[in-house]
PDB file of C-alpha atoms in Angstrom:
ATOM      1  CA  MET N1311      -0.198  -0.077  -0.156  1.00  0.00           C
ATOM      2  CA  THR N1312       1.371   3.293  -1.022  1.00  0.00           C
ATOM      3  CA  PRO N1313       2.474   5.049   2.276  1.00  0.00           C
ATOM      4  CA  VAL N1314       1.836   8.868   3.436  1.00  0.00           C
ATOM      5  CA  LEU N1315       5.118  10.568   3.386  1.00  0.00           C
ATOM      6  CA  HIS N1316       6.216  13.422   5.447  1.00  0.00           C
ATOM      7  CA  THR N1317       9.302  15.848   4.500  1.00  0.00           C
ATOM      8  CA  GLU N1318       9.918  19.436   6.348  1.00  0.00           C
ATOM      9  CA  ARG N1319       7.238  21.284   4.167  1.00  0.00           C
ATOM     10  CA  LEU N1320       5.502  18.410   1.920  1.00  0.00           C
ATOM     11  CA  ILE N1321       2.766  15.730   2.177  1.00  0.00           C
ATOM     12  CA  PHE N1322       2.973  13.044  -0.200  1.00  0.00           C
ATOM     13  CA  ARG N1323      -0.323  11.492  -0.022  1.00  0.00           C
ATOM     14  CA  PRO N1324      -1.820   8.987  -2.245  1.00  0.00           C
ATOM     15  CA  TYR N1325      -4.458  10.308  -4.518  1.00  0.00           C
ATOM     16  CA  ARG N1326      -8.471  10.451  -3.267  1.00  0.00           C
ATOM     17  CA  PRO N1327     -11.266  10.998  -5.809  1.00  0.00           C
ATOM     18  CA  GLU N1328     -11.629  14.584  -5.049  1.00  0.00           C
ATOM     19  CA  ASP N1329      -7.920  14.896  -6.682  1.00  0.00           C
ATOM     20  CA  GLU N1330      -8.926  14.409  -9.862  1.00  0.00           C
ATOM     21  CA  ASP N1331      -9.123  18.514 -10.884  1.00  0.00           C
ATOM     22  CA  HIS N1332      -5.790  18.837  -9.448  1.00  0.00           C
ATOM     23  CA  PHE N1333      -4.088  16.200 -11.566  1.00  0.00           C
ATOM     24  CA  VAL N1334      -5.970  17.055 -14.622  1.00  0.00           C
ATOM     25  CA  GLN N1335      -4.841  20.809 -14.249  1.00  0.00           C
ATOM     26  CA  LEU N1336      -1.091  19.855 -13.692  1.00  0.00           C
ATOM     27  CA  LEU N1337      -1.110  17.061 -16.511  1.00  0.00           C
ATOM     28  CA  ARG N1338      -2.573  19.988 -19.112  1.00  0.00           C
ATOM     29  CA  ASP N1339      -0.029  22.668 -18.290  1.00  0.00           C
ATOM     30  CA  GLU N1340       1.820  23.273 -21.342  1.00  0.00           C
ATOM     31  CA  GLU N1341       4.962  23.990 -19.297  1.00  0.00           C
ATOM     32  CA  VAL N1342       4.760  20.616 -16.883  1.00  0.00           C
ATOM     33  CA  CYS N1343       4.328  18.696 -20.166  1.00  0.00           C
ATOM     34  CA  ARG N1344       6.906  20.253 -21.855  1.00  0.00           C
ATOM     35  CA  TRP N1345       9.641  19.570 -18.937  1.00  0.00           C
ATOM     36  CA  MET N1346       8.198  16.131 -18.437  1.00  0.00           C
ATOM     37  CA  GLY N1347       9.019  15.167 -22.092  1.00  0.00           C
ATOM     38  CA  GLN N1348       5.500  14.465 -22.959  1.00  0.00           C
ATOM     39  CA  ASP N1349       2.962  15.953 -25.316  1.00  0.00           C
ATOM     40  CA  ARG N1350      -0.283  17.225 -24.048  1.00  0.00           C
ATOM     41  CA  VAL N1351      -3.175  15.147 -24.191  1.00  0.00           C
ATOM     42  CA  PRO N1352      -6.870  15.612 -24.346  1.00  0.00           C
ATOM     43  CA  GLU N1353      -8.103  16.187 -20.797  1.00  0.00           C
ATOM     44  CA  ALA N1354     -10.539  12.995 -20.999  1.00  0.00           C
ATOM     45  CA  ASP N1355      -7.390  10.928 -21.438  1.00  0.00           C
ATOM     46  CA  ILE N1356      -5.719  12.353 -18.125  1.00  0.00           C
ATOM     47  CA  ARG N1357      -8.935  11.865 -16.104  1.00  0.00           C
ATOM     48  CA  THR N1358      -8.919   7.999 -17.406  1.00  0.00           C
ATOM     49  CA  LEU N1359      -5.387   8.030 -16.402  1.00  0.00           C
ATOM     50  CA  PHE N1360      -6.330   9.430 -12.745  1.00  0.00           C
ATOM     51  CA  ARG N1361      -9.416   6.916 -12.617  1.00  0.00           C
ATOM     52  CA  ALA N1362      -6.561   3.933 -13.371  1.00  0.00           C
ATOM     53  CA  ILE N1363      -4.419   5.209 -10.589  1.00  0.00           C
ATOM     54  CA  LEU N1364      -7.176   4.723  -8.257  1.00  0.00           C
ATOM     55  CA  THR N1365      -8.970   1.213  -9.791  1.00  0.00           C
ATOM     56  CA  ASP N1366      -5.913  -0.199 -10.833  1.00  0.00           C
ATOM     57  CA  VAL N1367      -2.599   1.217  -9.502  1.00  0.00           C
ATOM     58  CA  TYR N1368      -3.449   1.220  -6.019  1.00  0.00           C
ATOM     59  CA  PRO N1369      -5.695  -1.950  -5.741  1.00  0.00           C
ATOM     60  CA  GLN N1370      -3.004  -4.075  -7.647  1.00  0.00           C
ATOM     61  CA  GLN N1371      -0.100  -2.289  -5.417  1.00  0.00           C
ATOM     62  CA  LEU N1372       1.515  -1.852  -9.141  1.00  0.00           C
ATOM     63  CA  PHE N1373       3.686   1.285  -7.977  1.00  0.00           C
ATOM     64  CA  ASP N1374       3.617   4.350  -5.668  1.00  0.00           C
ATOM     65  CA  VAL N1375       2.050   7.225  -6.903  1.00  0.00           C
ATOM     66  CA  TRP N1376       1.050  10.644  -5.015  1.00  0.00           C
ATOM     67  CA  GLY N1377      -0.034  13.962  -5.017  1.00  0.00           C
ATOM     68  CA  LEU N1378       2.160  16.665  -3.111  1.00  0.00           C
ATOM     69  CA  TRP N1379       0.514  18.852  -0.676  1.00  0.00           C
ATOM     70  CA  GLN N1380       2.292  22.177   1.328  1.00  0.00           C
ATOM     71  CA  ASP N1381       0.233  23.898   3.809  1.00  0.00           C
ATOM     72  CA  GLU N1382      -3.449  22.032   2.193  1.00  0.00           C
ATOM     73  CA  GLN N1383      -2.192  23.371  -1.401  1.00  0.00           C
ATOM     74  CA  PHE N1384      -1.677  20.754  -4.261  1.00  0.00           C
ATOM     75  CA  VAL N1385       1.845  21.421  -5.545  1.00  0.00           C
ATOM     76  CA  GLY N1386       2.492  18.490  -7.624  1.00  0.00           C
ATOM     77  CA  HIS N1387       2.965  14.926  -8.344  1.00  0.00           C
ATOM     78  CA  ALA N1388       5.271  12.037  -7.432  1.00  0.00           C
ATOM     79  CA  GLU N1389       6.072   8.400  -8.135  1.00  0.00           C
ATOM     80  CA  VAL N1390       8.643   5.626  -7.582  1.00  0.00           C
ATOM     81  CA  LYS N1391       7.699   2.714 -10.428  1.00  0.00           C
ATOM     82  CA  LYS N1392       9.952   0.280 -12.503  1.00  0.00           C
ATOM     83  CA  THR N1393      11.325   1.955 -15.492  1.00  0.00           C
ATOM     84  CA  GLY N1394      11.676   0.305 -18.948  1.00  0.00           C
ATOM     85  CA  ASN N1395      14.640   2.001 -19.920  1.00  0.00           C
ATOM     86  CA  VAL N1396      16.814  -0.234 -17.555  1.00  0.00           C
ATOM     87  CA  ASP N1397      16.226  -3.056 -14.566  1.00  0.00           C
ATOM     88  CA  GLY N1398      15.459  -0.701 -11.922  1.00  0.00           C
ATOM     89  CA  HIS N1399      13.162   2.091 -10.527  1.00  0.00           C
ATOM     90  CA  GLU N1400      12.680   5.416 -12.010  1.00  0.00           C
ATOM     91  CA  LEU N1401      11.753   8.643  -9.617  1.00  0.00           C
ATOM     92  CA  VAL N1402       9.160  11.097 -11.054  1.00  0.00           C
ATOM     93  CA  ALA N1403       8.605  14.180 -10.117  1.00  0.00           C
ATOM     94  CA  ALA N1404       6.402  17.112 -11.473  1.00  0.00           C
ATOM     95  CA  LEU N1405       5.572  20.307  -9.730  1.00  0.00           C
ATOM     96  CA  ALA N1406       2.925  23.178 -10.818  1.00  0.00           C
ATOM     97  CA  PRO N1407       4.931  26.159 -12.132  1.00  0.00           C
ATOM     98  CA  PRO N1408       4.042  28.556  -9.310  1.00  0.00           C
ATOM     99  CA  TYR N1409       6.264  26.375  -7.109  1.00  0.00           C
ATOM    100  CA  TRP N1410       8.857  26.369  -9.050  1.00  0.00           C
ATOM    101  CA  GLY N1411      12.640  27.876  -7.657  1.00  0.00           C
ATOM    102  CA  ARG N1412      11.507  27.081  -4.125  1.00  0.00           C
ATOM    103  CA  GLY N1413      13.595  23.925  -3.458  1.00  0.00           C
ATOM    104  CA  LEU N1414      10.514  21.835  -3.440  1.00  0.00           C
ATOM    105  CA  GLY N1415      11.583  19.539  -6.412  1.00  0.00           C
ATOM    106  CA  THR N1416      15.407  18.952  -4.491  1.00  0.00           C
ATOM    107  CA  GLU N1417      12.854  18.041  -1.455  1.00  0.00           C
ATOM    108  CA  VAL N1418      10.594  15.629  -3.085  1.00  0.00           C
ATOM    109  CA  VAL N1419      13.547  13.839  -4.936  1.00  0.00           C
ATOM    110  CA  ARG N1420      14.936  13.467  -1.145  1.00  0.00           C
ATOM    111  CA  GLY N1421      11.760  12.171  -0.297  1.00  0.00           C
ATOM    112  CA  LEU N1422      11.128   9.398  -2.867  1.00  0.00           C
ATOM    113  CA  LEU N1423      15.019   8.453  -2.289  1.00  0.00           C
ATOM    114  CA  ARG N1424      14.494   7.972   1.253  1.00  0.00           C
ATOM    115  CA  HIS N1425      11.208   6.002   0.206  1.00  0.00           C
ATOM    116  CA  ALA N1426      13.121   3.643  -2.153  1.00  0.00           C
ATOM    117  CA  ALA N1427      15.492   2.945   0.210  1.00  0.00           C
ATOM    118  CA  ASP N1428      13.863   2.357   3.721  1.00  0.00           C
ATOM    119  CA  ASN N1429      10.295   1.130   2.274  1.00  0.00           C
ATOM    120  CA  LEU N1430      11.339  -0.136  -0.833  1.00  0.00           C
ATOM    121  CA  GLY N1431      14.979  -1.607  -0.001  1.00  0.00           C
ATOM    122  CA  LEU N1432      16.326  -0.302  -3.521  1.00  0.00           C
ATOM    123  CA  LYS N1433      20.068   0.181  -3.427  1.00  0.00           C
ATOM    124  CA  GLU N1434      19.671   2.475  -6.534  1.00  0.00           C
ATOM    125  CA  ALA N1435      17.063   4.880  -8.273  1.00  0.00           C
ATOM    126  CA  TYR N1436      16.960   6.439 -11.859  1.00  0.00           C
ATOM    127  CA  GLY N1437      15.780   9.554 -13.250  1.00  0.00           C
ATOM    128  CA  MET N1438      14.996  10.693 -16.926  1.00  0.00           C
ATOM    129  CA  VAL N1439      15.478  14.327 -17.514  1.00  0.00           C
ATOM    130  CA  GLY N1440      15.103  16.257 -20.643  1.00  0.00           C
ATOM    131  CA  ALA N1441      18.107  17.435 -22.195  1.00  0.00           C
ATOM    132  CA  ASP N1442      17.074  20.954 -22.404  1.00  0.00           C
ATOM    133  CA  ASN N1443      15.831  21.140 -18.770  1.00  0.00           C
ATOM    134  CA  ALA N1444      18.968  22.897 -17.150  1.00  0.00           C
ATOM    135  CA  ALA N1445      17.083  23.260 -13.607  1.00  0.00           C
ATOM    136  CA  SER N1446      16.477  19.721 -13.156  1.00  0.00           C
ATOM    137  CA  LEU N1447      19.860  18.529 -14.334  1.00  0.00           C
ATOM    138  CA  ALA N1448      21.414  21.130 -12.061  1.00  0.00           C
ATOM    139  CA  MET N1449      19.366  19.720  -9.381  1.00  0.00           C
ATOM    140  CA  CYS N1450      19.890  16.120 -10.257  1.00  0.00           C
ATOM    141  CA  ARG N1451      23.912  17.041 -10.255  1.00  0.00           C
ATOM    142  CA  ARG N1452      23.870  18.434  -6.710  1.00  0.00           C
ATOM    143  CA  LEU N1453      22.008  15.841  -5.579  1.00  0.00           C
ATOM    144  CA  GLY N1454      24.762  13.220  -6.813  1.00  0.00           C
ATOM    145  CA  PHE N1455      22.890  11.568  -9.757  1.00  0.00           C
ATOM    146  CA  ARG N1456      25.386  10.306 -12.234  1.00  0.00           C
ATOM    147  CA  PRO N1457      24.689   9.926 -16.189  1.00  0.00           C
ATOM    148  CA  VAL N1458      24.089   6.592 -17.678  1.00  0.00           C
ATOM    149  CA  ARG N1459      23.164   7.621 -21.090  1.00  0.00           C
ATOM    150  CA  ASP N1460      21.347   9.659 -23.672  1.00  0.00           C
ATOM    151  CA  VAL N1461      17.758   8.203 -24.628  1.00  0.00           C
ATOM    152  CA  VAL N1462      16.913   9.648 -27.990  1.00  0.00           C
ATOM    153  CA  ASP N1463      13.269   9.384 -28.945  1.00  0.00           C
ATOM    154  CA  ASP N1464      11.711   8.611 -32.591  1.00  0.00           C
ATOM    155  CA  ASP N1465      11.381  12.599 -32.662  1.00  0.00           C
ATOM    156  CA  GLY N1466      15.264  13.616 -31.932  1.00  0.00           C
ATOM    157  CA  LYS N1467      14.427  14.608 -28.710  1.00  0.00           C
ATOM    158  CA  VAL N1468      17.183  13.775 -25.757  1.00  0.00           C
ATOM    159  CA  THR N1469      16.501  12.530 -22.436  1.00  0.00           C
ATOM    160  CA  LYS N1470      19.284  11.722 -19.891  1.00  0.00           C
ATOM    161  CA  LEU N1471      18.996   8.689 -17.917  1.00  0.00           C
ATOM    162  CA  LEU N1472      20.547   9.412 -14.571  1.00  0.00           C
ATOM    163  CA  VAL N1473      21.207   7.181 -11.738  1.00  0.00           C
ATOM    164  CA  ILE N1474      21.914   7.476  -7.960  1.00  0.00           C
ATOM    165  CA  ALA N1475      22.367   5.148  -4.841  1.00  0.00           C
ATOM    166  CA  THR N1476      19.696   5.377  -2.370  1.00  0.00           C
ATOM    167  CA  THR N1477      22.181   5.771   0.642  1.00  0.00           C
ATOM    168  CA  GLU N1478      24.551   8.716  -0.502  1.00  0.00           C
ATOM    169  CA  PRO N1479      24.698  11.961   1.223  1.00  0.00           C
ATOM    170  CA  HIS N1480      21.831  13.710  -0.443  1.00  0.00           C
ATOM    171  CA  GLN N1481      20.067  12.567   2.600  1.00  0.00           C
ATOM    172  CA  GLU N1482      20.801  14.881   5.246  1.00  0.00           C
ATOM    173  CA  LYS N1483      16.724  15.286   5.324  1.00  0.00           C
ATOM    174  CA  SER N1484      14.919  12.298   5.352  1.00  0.00           C
ATOM    175  CA  ALA N1485      11.239  11.836   4.823  1.00  0.00           C
ATOM    176  CA  ALA N1486       9.305  10.017   7.727  1.00  0.00           C
ATOM    177  CA  VAL N1487       6.855   7.509   6.802  1.00  0.00           C
ATOM    178  CA  ILE N1488       3.582   7.131   7.945  1.00  0.00           C
ATOM    179  CA  PRO N1489       1.222   4.143   6.805  1.00  0.00           C
ATOM    180  CA  SER N1490      -1.591   5.156   5.048  1.00  0.00           C
ATOM    181  CA  GLY N1491      -5.084   3.939   5.713  1.00  0.00           C
TER     182      GLY N1491
END
């Protein structure tokens, strides 16, 4: 079961039905899609994806996925899931643009790394960052991510595949885990 996680300023909470509009708004944002390396998709498709989180992902415990909250405000989305790019787990984080530049991305990744180590027993985790996403790449370097390889899409877009040990010094601020339910 996906646990509730707490960091210094954030609560990682499994999605609830009433969170659907927040999820849709985030994934319909052009800038968020651009930095996540995905095309904007119709709202109906995003709503279908959200409902699949509630009806398939959580009940079947396929992977951990959360809405991110700061002071009762929805600020973003996070996941830890198996990746098809390597034999391992990928960390996924997306913040709404009003929350960029506040250090929350670093806090999210640290929380995901602590969860990956403490609750999932992972020794390392991966990240996929667009080659043109300078801010996220700089954050990853500061945390200790190392490049693995470039992944080139059919359209020529380059994404950097990065790896980090879950036990590196990036963990100066850990995430407490509180079981959900």
